[in-house]
Amino acid sequence: TQLLEQSPQFLSIQEGENLTVYCNSSSVFSSLQWYRQEPGEGPVLLVTVVTGGEVKKLKRLTFQFGDARKDSSLHITAAQPGDTGLYLCAGARGTGKLIFGQGTTLQVKP
Amino acid sequence: ETGVTQTPRHLVMGMTNKKSLKCEQHLGHNAMYWYKQSAKKPLELMFVYSLEERVENNSVPSRFSPECPNSSHLFLHLHTLQPEDSALYLCASSQDWPDNEQFFGPGTRLTVL
């Protein structure tokens, strides 16, 4: 069974702090997506990383794909209350079937 | 309407009821998906349709019956559900299949009494 382990599962921080969410697997993925989901809504795609070692930035969010394409991280700089939500990573192996992690719930307090 | 829409947003049903969930995508995509999201569990893929043909059925119980009449619409027919089927049911679409960039609807929160 392909598994994506996300950590931490829950994170509560103050506004302005930095944080990193990790997504790890023993399997190699052809690409990896990060999604953000707010309560009562569906996941919204933030970024797709494809190349080992790739780094992508989206404003205060930095996404990195591991060199071996087995892991990824999401770093948020100076977190804002608007960053609150459930962050999901999903790995793909070219079959059209995404393997999702269990998610990281982030709460940013003003 | 833009993106992926789902109706109803909330549904409460008894175990003997029959109901249907509806999904519509306004993105011109060719593939549509049903996922189940339960608390503290990863999203579970249920069904995939590509060009109105079912291409993936992830060992889902027969009390869930999908229907894809055209590339823009997807239904999930429900009958004789169990309380453990209570979850958020998410519809998604992608340009083609296989395609890893999937766009999700807001989901239907289903409660089975």
mmCIF file with all atom_site columns, C-alpha atoms in Angstrom:
data_model
loop_
_atom_site.group_PDB
_atom_site.id
_atom_site.type_symbol
_atom_site.label_atom_id
_atom_site.label_alt_id
_atom_site.label_comp_id
_atom_site.label_asym_id
_atom_site.label_entity_id
_atom_site.label_seq_id
_atom_site.pdbx_PDB_ins_code
_atom_site.Cartn_x
_atom_site.Cartn_y
_atom_site.Cartn_z
_atom_site.occupancy
_atom_site.B_iso_or_equiv
_atom_site.pdbx_formal_charge
_atom_site.auth_seq_id
_atom_site.auth_comp_id
_atom_site.auth_asym_id
_atom_site.auth_atom_id
_atom_site.pdbx_PDB_model_num
ATOM 1   C CA . THR A 1 1   ? 0.000   0.000  0.000   1.00 0.00 ? 1   THR A CA 1
ATOM 2   C CA . GLN A 1 2   ? 1.331   3.401  -0.938  1.00 0.00 ? 2   GLN A CA 1
ATOM 3   C CA . LEU A 1 3   ? 1.152   5.756  1.975   1.00 0.00 ? 3   LEU A CA 1
ATOM 4   C CA . LEU A 1 4   ? 1.822   9.428  2.375   1.00 0.00 ? 4   LEU A CA 1
ATOM 5   C CA . GLU A 1 5   ? 2.557   10.402 5.934   1.00 0.00 ? 5   GLU A CA 1
ATOM 6   C CA . GLN A 1 6   ? 1.952   14.019 6.805   1.00 0.00 ? 6   GLN A CA 1
ATOM 7   C CA . SER A 1 7   ? 3.322   15.707 9.894   1.00 0.00 ? 7   SER A CA 1
ATOM 8   C CA . PRO A 1 8   ? 2.382   17.305 12.078  1.00 0.00 ? 8   PRO A CA 1
ATOM 9   C CA . GLN A 1 9   ? -1.313  16.393 12.021  1.00 0.00 ? 9   GLN A CA 1
ATOM 10  C CA . PHE A 1 10  ? -2.265  19.525 13.935  1.00 0.00 ? 10  PHE A CA 1
ATOM 11  C CA . LEU A 1 11  ? -0.461  22.831 14.361  1.00 0.00 ? 11  LEU A CA 1
ATOM 12  C CA . SER A 1 12  ? -1.582  25.889 16.309  1.00 0.00 ? 12  SER A CA 1
ATOM 13  C CA . ILE A 1 13  ? 0.656   28.951 16.085  1.00 0.00 ? 13  ILE A CA 1
ATOM 14  C CA . GLN A 1 14  ? 0.584   32.711 16.564  1.00 0.00 ? 14  GLN A CA 1
ATOM 15  C CA . GLU A 1 15  ? 0.359   35.155 13.685  1.00 0.00 ? 15  GLU A CA 1
ATOM 16  C CA . GLY A 1 16  ? 3.805   35.977 12.351  1.00 0.00 ? 16  GLY A CA 1
ATOM 17  C CA . GLU A 1 17  ? 5.421   32.643 13.159  1.00 0.00 ? 17  GLU A CA 1
ATOM 18  C CA . ASN A 1 18  ? 6.988   30.347 10.571  1.00 0.00 ? 18  ASN A CA 1
ATOM 19  C CA . LEU A 1 19  ? 6.057   26.702 10.111  1.00 0.00 ? 19  LEU A CA 1
ATOM 20  C CA . THR A 1 20  ? 6.879   23.667 8.008   1.00 0.00 ? 20  THR A CA 1
ATOM 21  C CA . VAL A 1 21  ? 4.627   20.766 7.075   1.00 0.00 ? 21  VAL A CA 1
ATOM 22  C CA . TYR A 1 22  ? 6.153   17.513 5.883   1.00 0.00 ? 22  TYR A CA 1
ATOM 23  C CA . CYS A 1 23  ? 4.882   14.847 3.533   1.00 0.00 ? 23  CYS A CA 1
ATOM 24  C CA . ASN A 1 24  ? 6.861   11.586 3.439   1.00 0.00 ? 24  ASN A CA 1
ATOM 25  C CA . SER A 1 25  ? 6.614   8.283  1.637   1.00 0.00 ? 25  SER A CA 1
ATOM 26  C CA . SER A 1 26  ? 8.708   5.266  0.796   1.00 0.00 ? 26  SER A CA 1
ATOM 27  C CA . SER A 1 27  ? 7.312   5.394  -2.750  1.00 0.00 ? 27  SER A CA 1
ATOM 28  C CA . VAL A 1 28  ? 8.509   7.496  -5.663  1.00 0.00 ? 28  VAL A CA 1
ATOM 29  C CA . PHE A 1 29  ? 5.948   9.814  -7.196  1.00 0.00 ? 29  PHE A CA 1
ATOM 30  C CA . SER A 1 30  ? 5.895   11.340 -10.666 1.00 0.00 ? 30  SER A CA 1
ATOM 31  C CA . SER A 1 31  ? 4.458   14.512 -9.184  1.00 0.00 ? 31  SER A CA 1
ATOM 32  C CA . LEU A 1 32  ? 3.097   15.805 -5.935  1.00 0.00 ? 32  LEU A CA 1
ATOM 33  C CA . GLN A 1 33  ? 0.328   18.270 -5.309  1.00 0.00 ? 33  GLN A CA 1
ATOM 34  C CA . TRP A 1 34  ? -0.431  20.450 -2.304  1.00 0.00 ? 34  TRP A CA 1
ATOM 35  C CA . TYR A 1 35  ? -4.018  21.431 -1.572  1.00 0.00 ? 35  TYR A CA 1
ATOM 36  C CA . ARG A 1 36  ? -5.612  23.707 1.026   1.00 0.00 ? 36  ARG A CA 1
ATOM 37  C CA . GLN A 1 37  ? -9.100  23.018 2.304   1.00 0.00 ? 37  GLN A CA 1
ATOM 38  C CA . GLU A 1 38  ? -11.233 25.369 4.366   1.00 0.00 ? 38  GLU A CA 1
ATOM 39  C CA . PRO A 1 39  ? -14.135 24.154 6.523   1.00 0.00 ? 39  PRO A CA 1
ATOM 40  C CA . GLY A 1 40  ? -17.201 23.370 4.452   1.00 0.00 ? 40  GLY A CA 1
ATOM 41  C CA . GLU A 1 41  ? -15.301 23.592 1.171   1.00 0.00 ? 41  GLU A CA 1
ATOM 42  C CA . GLY A 1 42  ? -13.415 21.271 -1.136  1.00 0.00 ? 42  GLY A CA 1
ATOM 43  C CA . PRO A 1 43  ? -9.620  21.193 -1.479  1.00 0.00 ? 43  PRO A CA 1
ATOM 44  C CA . VAL A 1 44  ? -8.085  23.928 -3.634  1.00 0.00 ? 44  VAL A CA 1
ATOM 45  C CA . LEU A 1 45  ? -4.933  23.129 -5.569  1.00 0.00 ? 45  LEU A CA 1
ATOM 46  C CA . LEU A 1 46  ? -1.987  25.299 -4.481  1.00 0.00 ? 46  LEU A CA 1
ATOM 47  C CA . VAL A 1 47  ? 0.908   23.854 -6.444  1.00 0.00 ? 47  VAL A CA 1
ATOM 48  C CA . THR A 1 48  ? 2.232   20.843 -8.353  1.00 0.00 ? 48  THR A CA 1
ATOM 49  C CA . VAL A 1 49  ? 5.888   19.839 -8.120  1.00 0.00 ? 49  VAL A CA 1
ATOM 50  C CA . VAL A 1 50  ? 7.315   17.461 -10.680 1.00 0.00 ? 50  VAL A CA 1
ATOM 51  C CA . THR A 1 51  ? 11.120  17.508 -10.698 1.00 0.00 ? 51  THR A CA 1
ATOM 52  C CA . GLY A 1 52  ? 13.251  16.119 -7.875  1.00 0.00 ? 52  GLY A CA 1
ATOM 53  C CA . GLY A 1 53  ? 14.702  19.014 -5.860  1.00 0.00 ? 53  GLY A CA 1
ATOM 54  C CA . GLU A 1 54  ? 12.207  21.472 -7.320  1.00 0.00 ? 54  GLU A CA 1
ATOM 55  C CA . VAL A 1 55  ? 11.298  24.519 -5.246  1.00 0.00 ? 55  VAL A CA 1
ATOM 56  C CA . LYS A 1 56  ? 8.217   26.593 -5.941  1.00 0.00 ? 56  LYS A CA 1
ATOM 57  C CA . LYS A 1 57  ? 7.123   29.762 -4.189  1.00 0.00 ? 57  LYS A CA 1
ATOM 58  C CA . LEU A 1 58  ? 3.615   31.120 -3.838  1.00 0.00 ? 58  LEU A CA 1
ATOM 59  C CA . LYS A 1 59  ? 3.847   34.413 -1.936  1.00 0.00 ? 59  LYS A CA 1
ATOM 60  C CA . ARG A 1 60  ? 4.753   33.362 1.639   1.00 0.00 ? 60  ARG A CA 1
ATOM 61  C CA . LEU A 1 61  ? 4.474   29.644 0.852   1.00 0.00 ? 61  LEU A CA 1
ATOM 62  C CA . THR A 1 62  ? 7.516   27.656 -0.296  1.00 0.00 ? 62  THR A CA 1
ATOM 63  C CA . PHE A 1 63  ? 7.084   24.119 -1.609  1.00 0.00 ? 63  PHE A CA 1
ATOM 64  C CA . GLN A 1 64  ? 9.934   21.678 -2.106  1.00 0.00 ? 64  GLN A CA 1
ATOM 65  C CA . PHE A 1 65  ? 10.020  18.255 -3.745  1.00 0.00 ? 65  PHE A CA 1
ATOM 66  C CA . GLY A 1 66  ? 12.675  15.890 -2.430  1.00 0.00 ? 66  GLY A CA 1
ATOM 67  C CA . ASP A 1 67  ? 15.566  14.905 -4.660  1.00 0.00 ? 67  ASP A CA 1
ATOM 68  C CA . ALA A 1 68  ? 14.334  11.315 -4.768  1.00 0.00 ? 68  ALA A CA 1
ATOM 69  C CA . ARG A 1 69  ? 10.708  12.412 -5.339  1.00 0.00 ? 69  ARG A CA 1
ATOM 70  C CA . LYS A 1 70  ? 9.547   10.561 -2.225  1.00 0.00 ? 70  LYS A CA 1
ATOM 71  C CA . ASP A 1 71  ? 8.910   13.504 0.043   1.00 0.00 ? 71  ASP A CA 1
ATOM 72  C CA . SER A 1 72  ? 7.882   17.131 0.045   1.00 0.00 ? 72  SER A CA 1
ATOM 73  C CA . SER A 1 73  ? 7.634   20.055 2.398   1.00 0.00 ? 73  SER A CA 1
ATOM 74  C CA . LEU A 1 74  ? 5.546   23.190 2.679   1.00 0.00 ? 74  LEU A CA 1
ATOM 75  C CA . HIS A 1 75  ? 7.050   26.141 4.521   1.00 0.00 ? 75  HIS A CA 1
ATOM 76  C CA . ILE A 1 76  ? 4.962   29.168 5.454   1.00 0.00 ? 76  ILE A CA 1
ATOM 77  C CA . THR A 1 77  ? 6.730   32.374 6.433   1.00 0.00 ? 77  THR A CA 1
ATOM 78  C CA . ALA A 1 78  ? 5.054   34.874 8.759   1.00 0.00 ? 78  ALA A CA 1
ATOM 79  C CA . ALA A 1 79  ? 1.776   32.964 8.973   1.00 0.00 ? 79  ALA A CA 1
ATOM 80  C CA . GLN A 1 80  ? -1.459  34.925 8.835   1.00 0.00 ? 80  GLN A CA 1
ATOM 81  C CA . PRO A 1 81  ? -4.917  33.981 10.208  1.00 0.00 ? 81  PRO A CA 1
ATOM 82  C CA . GLY A 1 82  ? -6.022  33.612 6.590   1.00 0.00 ? 82  GLY A CA 1
ATOM 83  C CA . ASP A 1 83  ? -3.607  30.679 6.250   1.00 0.00 ? 83  ASP A CA 1
ATOM 84  C CA . THR A 1 84  ? -5.780  28.661 8.644   1.00 0.00 ? 84  THR A CA 1
ATOM 85  C CA . GLY A 1 85  ? -7.056  25.471 7.049   1.00 0.00 ? 85  GLY A CA 1
ATOM 86  C CA . LEU A 1 86  ? -6.366  21.843 6.255   1.00 0.00 ? 86  LEU A CA 1
ATOM 87  C CA . TYR A 1 87  ? -3.286  21.284 4.102   1.00 0.00 ? 87  TYR A CA 1
ATOM 88  C CA . LEU A 1 88  ? -3.224  18.103 2.043   1.00 0.00 ? 88  LEU A CA 1
ATOM 89  C CA . CYS A 1 89  ? -0.446  16.590 0.025   1.00 0.00 ? 89  CYS A CA 1
ATOM 90  C CA . ALA A 1 90  ? -1.227  14.131 -2.753  1.00 0.00 ? 90  ALA A CA 1
ATOM 91  C CA . GLY A 1 91  ? 1.216   12.011 -4.714  1.00 0.00 ? 91  GLY A CA 1
ATOM 92  C CA . ALA A 1 92  ? 0.730   10.772 -8.239  1.00 0.00 ? 92  ALA A CA 1
ATOM 93  C CA . ARG A 1 93  ? 2.319   7.860  -10.079 1.00 0.00 ? 93  ARG A CA 1
ATOM 94  C CA . GLY A 1 94  ? 1.025   8.638  -13.552 1.00 0.00 ? 94  GLY A CA 1
ATOM 95  C CA . THR A 1 95  ? -2.029  6.437  -13.202 1.00 0.00 ? 95  THR A CA 1
ATOM 96  C CA . GLY A 1 96  ? -4.441  9.278  -12.559 1.00 0.00 ? 96  GLY A CA 1
ATOM 97  C CA . LYS A 1 97  ? -4.911  7.999  -9.038  1.00 0.00 ? 97  LYS A CA 1
ATOM 98  C CA . LEU A 1 98  ? -3.792  10.425 -6.354  1.00 0.00 ? 98  LEU A CA 1
ATOM 99  C CA . ILE A 1 99  ? -2.598  9.113  -2.992  1.00 0.00 ? 99  ILE A CA 1
ATOM 100 C CA . PHE A 1 100 ? -3.556  11.628 -0.308  1.00 0.00 ? 100 PHE A CA 1
ATOM 101 C CA . GLY A 1 101 ? -1.938  12.229 3.046   1.00 0.00 ? 101 GLY A CA 1
ATOM 102 C CA . GLN A 1 102 ? -4.207  12.489 6.067   1.00 0.00 ? 102 GLN A CA 1
ATOM 103 C CA . GLY A 1 103 ? -3.738  16.254 6.207   1.00 0.00 ? 103 GLY A CA 1
ATOM 104 C CA . THR A 1 104 ? -2.318  18.888 8.527   1.00 0.00 ? 104 THR A CA 1
ATOM 105 C CA . THR A 1 105 ? -4.767  21.155 10.297  1.00 0.00 ? 105 THR A CA 1
ATOM 106 C CA . LEU A 1 106 ? -3.228  24.601 10.736  1.00 0.00 ? 106 LEU A CA 1
ATOM 107 C CA . GLN A 1 107 ? -4.653  27.200 13.083  1.00 0.00 ? 107 GLN A CA 1
ATOM 108 C CA . VAL A 1 108 ? -3.092  30.654 13.068  1.00 0.00 ? 108 VAL A CA 1
ATOM 109 C CA . LYS A 1 109 ? -4.182  32.810 15.967  1.00 0.00 ? 109 LYS A CA 1
ATOM 110 C CA . PRO A 1 110 ? -4.267  36.617 15.626  1.00 0.00 ? 110 PRO A CA 1
ATOM 111 C CA . GLU B 2 1   ? -21.554 29.123 -12.296 1.00 0.00 ? 1   GLU B CA 1
ATOM 112 C CA . THR B 2 2   ? -17.841 28.485 -12.435 1.00 0.00 ? 2   THR B CA 1
ATOM 113 C CA . GLY B 2 3   ? -15.604 25.604 -11.425 1.00 0.00 ? 3   GLY B CA 1
ATOM 114 C CA . VAL B 2 4   ? -17.145 22.509 -9.913  1.00 0.00 ? 4   VAL B CA 1
ATOM 115 C CA . THR B 2 5   ? -20.520 22.696 -8.182  1.00 0.00 ? 5   THR B CA 1
ATOM 116 C CA . GLN B 2 6   ? -22.213 20.100 -6.005  1.00 0.00 ? 6   GLN B CA 1
ATOM 117 C CA . THR B 2 7   ? -25.756 19.747 -4.733  1.00 0.00 ? 7   THR B CA 1
ATOM 118 C CA . PRO B 2 8   ? -27.049 19.387 -2.162  1.00 0.00 ? 8   PRO B CA 1
ATOM 119 C CA . ARG B 2 9   ? -24.425 20.807 0.175   1.00 0.00 ? 9   ARG B CA 1
ATOM 120 C CA . HIS B 2 10  ? -25.926 18.974 3.147   1.00 0.00 ? 10  HIS B CA 1
ATOM 121 C CA . LEU B 2 11  ? -27.998 15.809 3.236   1.00 0.00 ? 11  LEU B CA 1
ATOM 122 C CA . VAL B 2 12  ? -29.470 13.844 6.103   1.00 0.00 ? 12  VAL B CA 1
ATOM 123 C CA . MET B 2 13  ? -31.003 10.496 5.254   1.00 0.00 ? 13  MET B CA 1
ATOM 124 C CA . GLY B 2 14  ? -32.241 7.353  6.910   1.00 0.00 ? 14  GLY B CA 1
ATOM 125 C CA . MET B 2 15  ? -30.796 3.956  6.139   1.00 0.00 ? 15  MET B CA 1
ATOM 126 C CA . THR B 2 16  ? -33.805 3.005  4.011   1.00 0.00 ? 16  THR B CA 1
ATOM 127 C CA . ASN B 2 17  ? -33.857 6.176  1.903   1.00 0.00 ? 17  ASN B CA 1
ATOM 128 C CA . LYS B 2 18  ? -32.708 6.611  -1.671  1.00 0.00 ? 18  LYS B CA 1
ATOM 129 C CA . LYS B 2 19  ? -31.038 9.864  -2.586  1.00 0.00 ? 19  LYS B CA 1
ATOM 130 C CA . SER B 2 20  ? -28.688 11.219 -5.240  1.00 0.00 ? 20  SER B CA 1
ATOM 131 C CA . LEU B 2 21  ? -25.739 13.584 -5.141  1.00 0.00 ? 21  LEU B CA 1
ATOM 132 C CA . LYS B 2 22  ? -25.141 15.789 -8.149  1.00 0.00 ? 22  LYS B CA 1
ATOM 133 C CA . CYS B 2 23  ? -21.937 17.274 -9.482  1.00 0.00 ? 23  CYS B CA 1
ATOM 134 C CA . GLU B 2 24  ? -21.472 19.635 -12.414 1.00 0.00 ? 24  GLU B CA 1
ATOM 135 C CA . GLN B 2 25  ? -18.204 20.944 -13.797 1.00 0.00 ? 25  GLN B CA 1
ATOM 136 C CA . HIS B 2 26  ? -18.026 24.133 -15.885 1.00 0.00 ? 26  HIS B CA 1
ATOM 137 C CA . LEU B 2 27  ? -14.361 23.739 -16.847 1.00 0.00 ? 27  LEU B CA 1
ATOM 138 C CA . GLY B 2 28  ? -14.665 21.776 -20.079 1.00 0.00 ? 28  GLY B CA 1
ATOM 139 C CA . HIS B 2 29  ? -12.897 18.809 -18.488 1.00 0.00 ? 29  HIS B CA 1
ATOM 140 C CA . ASN B 2 30  ? -13.150 15.221 -19.694 1.00 0.00 ? 30  ASN B CA 1
ATOM 141 C CA . ALA B 2 31  ? -12.662 13.336 -16.420 1.00 0.00 ? 31  ALA B CA 1
ATOM 142 C CA . MET B 2 32  ? -14.681 13.384 -13.214 1.00 0.00 ? 32  MET B CA 1
ATOM 143 C CA . TYR B 2 33  ? -14.134 11.757 -9.825  1.00 0.00 ? 33  TYR B CA 1
ATOM 144 C CA . TRP B 2 34  ? -15.980 10.898 -6.623  1.00 0.00 ? 34  TRP B CA 1
ATOM 145 C CA . TYR B 2 35  ? -14.040 10.947 -3.344  1.00 0.00 ? 35  TYR B CA 1
ATOM 146 C CA . LYS B 2 36  ? -15.077 10.207 0.241   1.00 0.00 ? 36  LYS B CA 1
ATOM 147 C CA . GLN B 2 37  ? -13.556 12.283 3.038   1.00 0.00 ? 37  GLN B CA 1
ATOM 148 C CA . SER B 2 38  ? -14.010 10.954 6.566   1.00 0.00 ? 38  SER B CA 1
ATOM 149 C CA . ALA B 2 39  ? -12.655 12.538 9.733   1.00 0.00 ? 39  ALA B CA 1
ATOM 150 C CA . LYS B 2 40  ? -8.969  11.833 10.344  1.00 0.00 ? 40  LYS B CA 1
ATOM 151 C CA . LYS B 2 41  ? -8.666  9.642  7.244   1.00 0.00 ? 41  LYS B CA 1
ATOM 152 C CA . PRO B 2 42  ? -7.072  10.417 3.882   1.00 0.00 ? 42  PRO B CA 1
ATOM 153 C CA . LEU B 2 43  ? -9.344  11.175 0.954   1.00 0.00 ? 43  LEU B CA 1
ATOM 154 C CA . GLU B 2 44  ? -10.544 7.922  -0.567  1.00 0.00 ? 44  GLU B CA 1
ATOM 155 C CA . LEU B 2 45  ? -11.050 7.703  -4.312  1.00 0.00 ? 45  LEU B CA 1
ATOM 156 C CA . MET B 2 46  ? -14.348 5.991  -5.131  1.00 0.00 ? 46  MET B CA 1
ATOM 157 C CA . PHE B 2 47  ? -14.945 6.279  -8.872  1.00 0.00 ? 47  PHE B CA 1
ATOM 158 C CA . VAL B 2 48  ? -13.364 7.824  -11.955 1.00 0.00 ? 48  VAL B CA 1
ATOM 159 C CA . TYR B 2 49  ? -15.087 8.575  -15.228 1.00 0.00 ? 49  TYR B CA 1
ATOM 160 C CA . SER B 2 50  ? -13.220 9.516  -18.379 1.00 0.00 ? 50  SER B CA 1
ATOM 161 C CA . LEU B 2 51  ? -15.233 10.613 -21.406 1.00 0.00 ? 51  LEU B CA 1
ATOM 162 C CA . GLU B 2 52  ? -18.324 9.244  -19.662 1.00 0.00 ? 52  GLU B CA 1
ATOM 163 C CA . GLU B 2 53  ? -16.786 5.770  -19.277 1.00 0.00 ? 53  GLU B CA 1
ATOM 164 C CA . ARG B 2 54  ? -16.055 4.432  -15.802 1.00 0.00 ? 54  ARG B CA 1
ATOM 165 C CA . VAL B 2 55  ? -12.319 3.754  -15.643 1.00 0.00 ? 55  VAL B CA 1
ATOM 166 C CA . GLU B 2 56  ? -11.850 3.226  -11.921 1.00 0.00 ? 56  GLU B CA 1
ATOM 167 C CA . ASN B 2 57  ? -14.015 1.564  -9.289  1.00 0.00 ? 57  ASN B CA 1
ATOM 168 C CA . ASN B 2 58  ? -12.159 1.434  -6.015  1.00 0.00 ? 58  ASN B CA 1
ATOM 169 C CA . SER B 2 59  ? -13.916 -1.540 -4.372  1.00 0.00 ? 59  SER B CA 1
ATOM 170 C CA . VAL B 2 60  ? -16.861 0.601  -3.411  1.00 0.00 ? 60  VAL B CA 1
ATOM 171 C CA . PRO B 2 61  ? -19.968 -1.151 -1.960  1.00 0.00 ? 61  PRO B CA 1
ATOM 172 C CA . SER B 2 62  ? -22.851 -1.499 -4.385  1.00 0.00 ? 62  SER B CA 1
ATOM 173 C CA . ARG B 2 63  ? -25.046 0.756  -2.238  1.00 0.00 ? 63  ARG B CA 1
ATOM 174 C CA . PHE B 2 64  ? -23.139 3.560  -4.011  1.00 0.00 ? 64  PHE B CA 1
ATOM 175 C CA . SER B 2 65  ? -23.994 3.756  -7.696  1.00 0.00 ? 65  SER B CA 1
ATOM 176 C CA . PRO B 2 66  ? -22.364 6.370  -9.952  1.00 0.00 ? 66  PRO B CA 1
ATOM 177 C CA . GLU B 2 67  ? -23.768 7.740  -13.187 1.00 0.00 ? 67  GLU B CA 1
ATOM 178 C CA . CYS B 2 68  ? -22.108 9.991  -15.751 1.00 0.00 ? 68  CYS B CA 1
ATOM 179 C CA . PRO B 2 69  ? -24.591 11.013 -18.448 1.00 0.00 ? 69  PRO B CA 1
ATOM 180 C CA . ASN B 2 70  ? -22.147 13.443 -20.097 1.00 0.00 ? 70  ASN B CA 1
ATOM 181 C CA . SER B 2 71  ? -18.725 14.907 -19.461 1.00 0.00 ? 71  SER B CA 1
ATOM 182 C CA . SER B 2 72  ? -20.119 17.803 -17.422 1.00 0.00 ? 72  SER B CA 1
ATOM 183 C CA . HIS B 2 73  ? -22.350 15.912 -15.023 1.00 0.00 ? 73  HIS B CA 1
ATOM 184 C CA . LEU B 2 74  ? -21.744 13.202 -12.458 1.00 0.00 ? 74  LEU B CA 1
ATOM 185 C CA . PHE B 2 75  ? -24.191 11.642 -10.047 1.00 0.00 ? 75  PHE B CA 1
ATOM 186 C CA . LEU B 2 76  ? -23.812 9.379  -7.036  1.00 0.00 ? 76  LEU B CA 1
ATOM 187 C CA . HIS B 2 77  ? -26.968 7.403  -6.285  1.00 0.00 ? 77  HIS B CA 1
ATOM 188 C CA . LEU B 2 78  ? -27.296 6.262  -2.694  1.00 0.00 ? 78  LEU B CA 1
ATOM 189 C CA . HIS B 2 79  ? -29.493 3.521  -1.273  1.00 0.00 ? 79  HIS B CA 1
ATOM 190 C CA . THR B 2 80  ? -29.647 1.566  1.982   1.00 0.00 ? 80  THR B CA 1
ATOM 191 C CA . LEU B 2 81  ? -26.626 3.360  3.396   1.00 0.00 ? 81  LEU B CA 1
ATOM 192 C CA . GLN B 2 82  ? -25.062 2.679  6.779   1.00 0.00 ? 82  GLN B CA 1
ATOM 193 C CA . PRO B 2 83  ? -24.201 5.229  9.496   1.00 0.00 ? 83  PRO B CA 1
ATOM 194 C CA . GLU B 2 84  ? -20.497 4.678  8.764   1.00 0.00 ? 84  GLU B CA 1
ATOM 195 C CA . ASP B 2 85  ? -21.134 6.092  5.279   1.00 0.00 ? 85  ASP B CA 1
ATOM 196 C CA . SER B 2 86  ? -21.585 9.523  6.849   1.00 0.00 ? 86  SER B CA 1
ATOM 197 C CA . ALA B 2 87  ? -18.827 11.710 5.408   1.00 0.00 ? 87  ALA B CA 1
ATOM 198 C CA . LEU B 2 88  ? -18.047 14.583 3.071   1.00 0.00 ? 88  LEU B CA 1
ATOM 199 C CA . TYR B 2 89  ? -18.442 13.429 -0.530  1.00 0.00 ? 89  TYR B CA 1
ATOM 200 C CA . LEU B 2 90  ? -16.279 15.392 -2.910  1.00 0.00 ? 90  LEU B CA 1
ATOM 201 C CA . CYS B 2 91  ? -16.520 15.589 -6.661  1.00 0.00 ? 91  CYS B CA 1
ATOM 202 C CA . ALA B 2 92  ? -13.513 16.583 -8.748  1.00 0.00 ? 92  ALA B CA 1
ATOM 203 C CA . SER B 2 93  ? -12.681 17.012 -12.406 1.00 0.00 ? 93  SER B CA 1
ATOM 204 C CA . SER B 2 94  ? -9.557  17.157 -14.523 1.00 0.00 ? 94  SER B CA 1
ATOM 205 C CA . GLN B 2 95  ? -8.785  18.067 -18.108 1.00 0.00 ? 95  GLN B CA 1
ATOM 206 C CA . ASP B 2 96  ? -8.102  14.497 -19.094 1.00 0.00 ? 96  ASP B CA 1
ATOM 207 C CA . TRP B 2 97  ? -7.448  11.145 -17.461 1.00 0.00 ? 97  TRP B CA 1
ATOM 208 C CA . PRO B 2 98  ? -4.964  10.309 -16.221 1.00 0.00 ? 98  PRO B CA 1
ATOM 209 C CA . ASP B 2 99  ? -4.309  13.861 -15.102 1.00 0.00 ? 99  ASP B CA 1
ATOM 210 C CA . ASN B 2 100 ? -3.044  14.654 -11.661 1.00 0.00 ? 100 ASN B CA 1
ATOM 211 C CA . GLU B 2 101 ? -4.290  18.234 -11.382 1.00 0.00 ? 101 GLU B CA 1
ATOM 212 C CA . GLN B 2 102 ? -7.787  17.799 -10.111 1.00 0.00 ? 102 GLN B CA 1
ATOM 213 C CA . PHE B 2 103 ? -10.238 20.546 -9.257  1.00 0.00 ? 103 PHE B CA 1
ATOM 214 C CA . PHE B 2 104 ? -12.665 19.876 -6.429  1.00 0.00 ? 104 PHE B CA 1
ATOM 215 C CA . GLY B 2 105 ? -16.205 20.924 -5.706  1.00 0.00 ? 105 GLY B CA 1
ATOM 216 C CA . PRO B 2 106 ? -17.306 22.088 -2.239  1.00 0.00 ? 106 PRO B CA 1
ATOM 217 C CA . GLY B 2 107 ? -18.635 18.669 -1.289  1.00 0.00 ? 107 GLY B CA 1
ATOM 218 C CA . THR B 2 108 ? -21.866 17.258 0.086   1.00 0.00 ? 108 THR B CA 1
ATOM 219 C CA . ARG B 2 109 ? -21.920 16.662 3.837   1.00 0.00 ? 109 ARG B CA 1
ATOM 220 C CA . LEU B 2 110 ? -23.868 13.425 4.226   1.00 0.00 ? 110 LEU B CA 1
ATOM 221 C CA . THR B 2 111 ? -25.275 12.185 7.509   1.00 0.00 ? 111 THR B CA 1
ATOM 222 C CA . VAL B 2 112 ? -26.875 8.731  7.646   1.00 0.00 ? 112 VAL B CA 1
ATOM 223 C CA . LEU B 2 113 ? -29.110 8.172  10.651  1.00 0.00 ? 113 LEU B CA 1
#
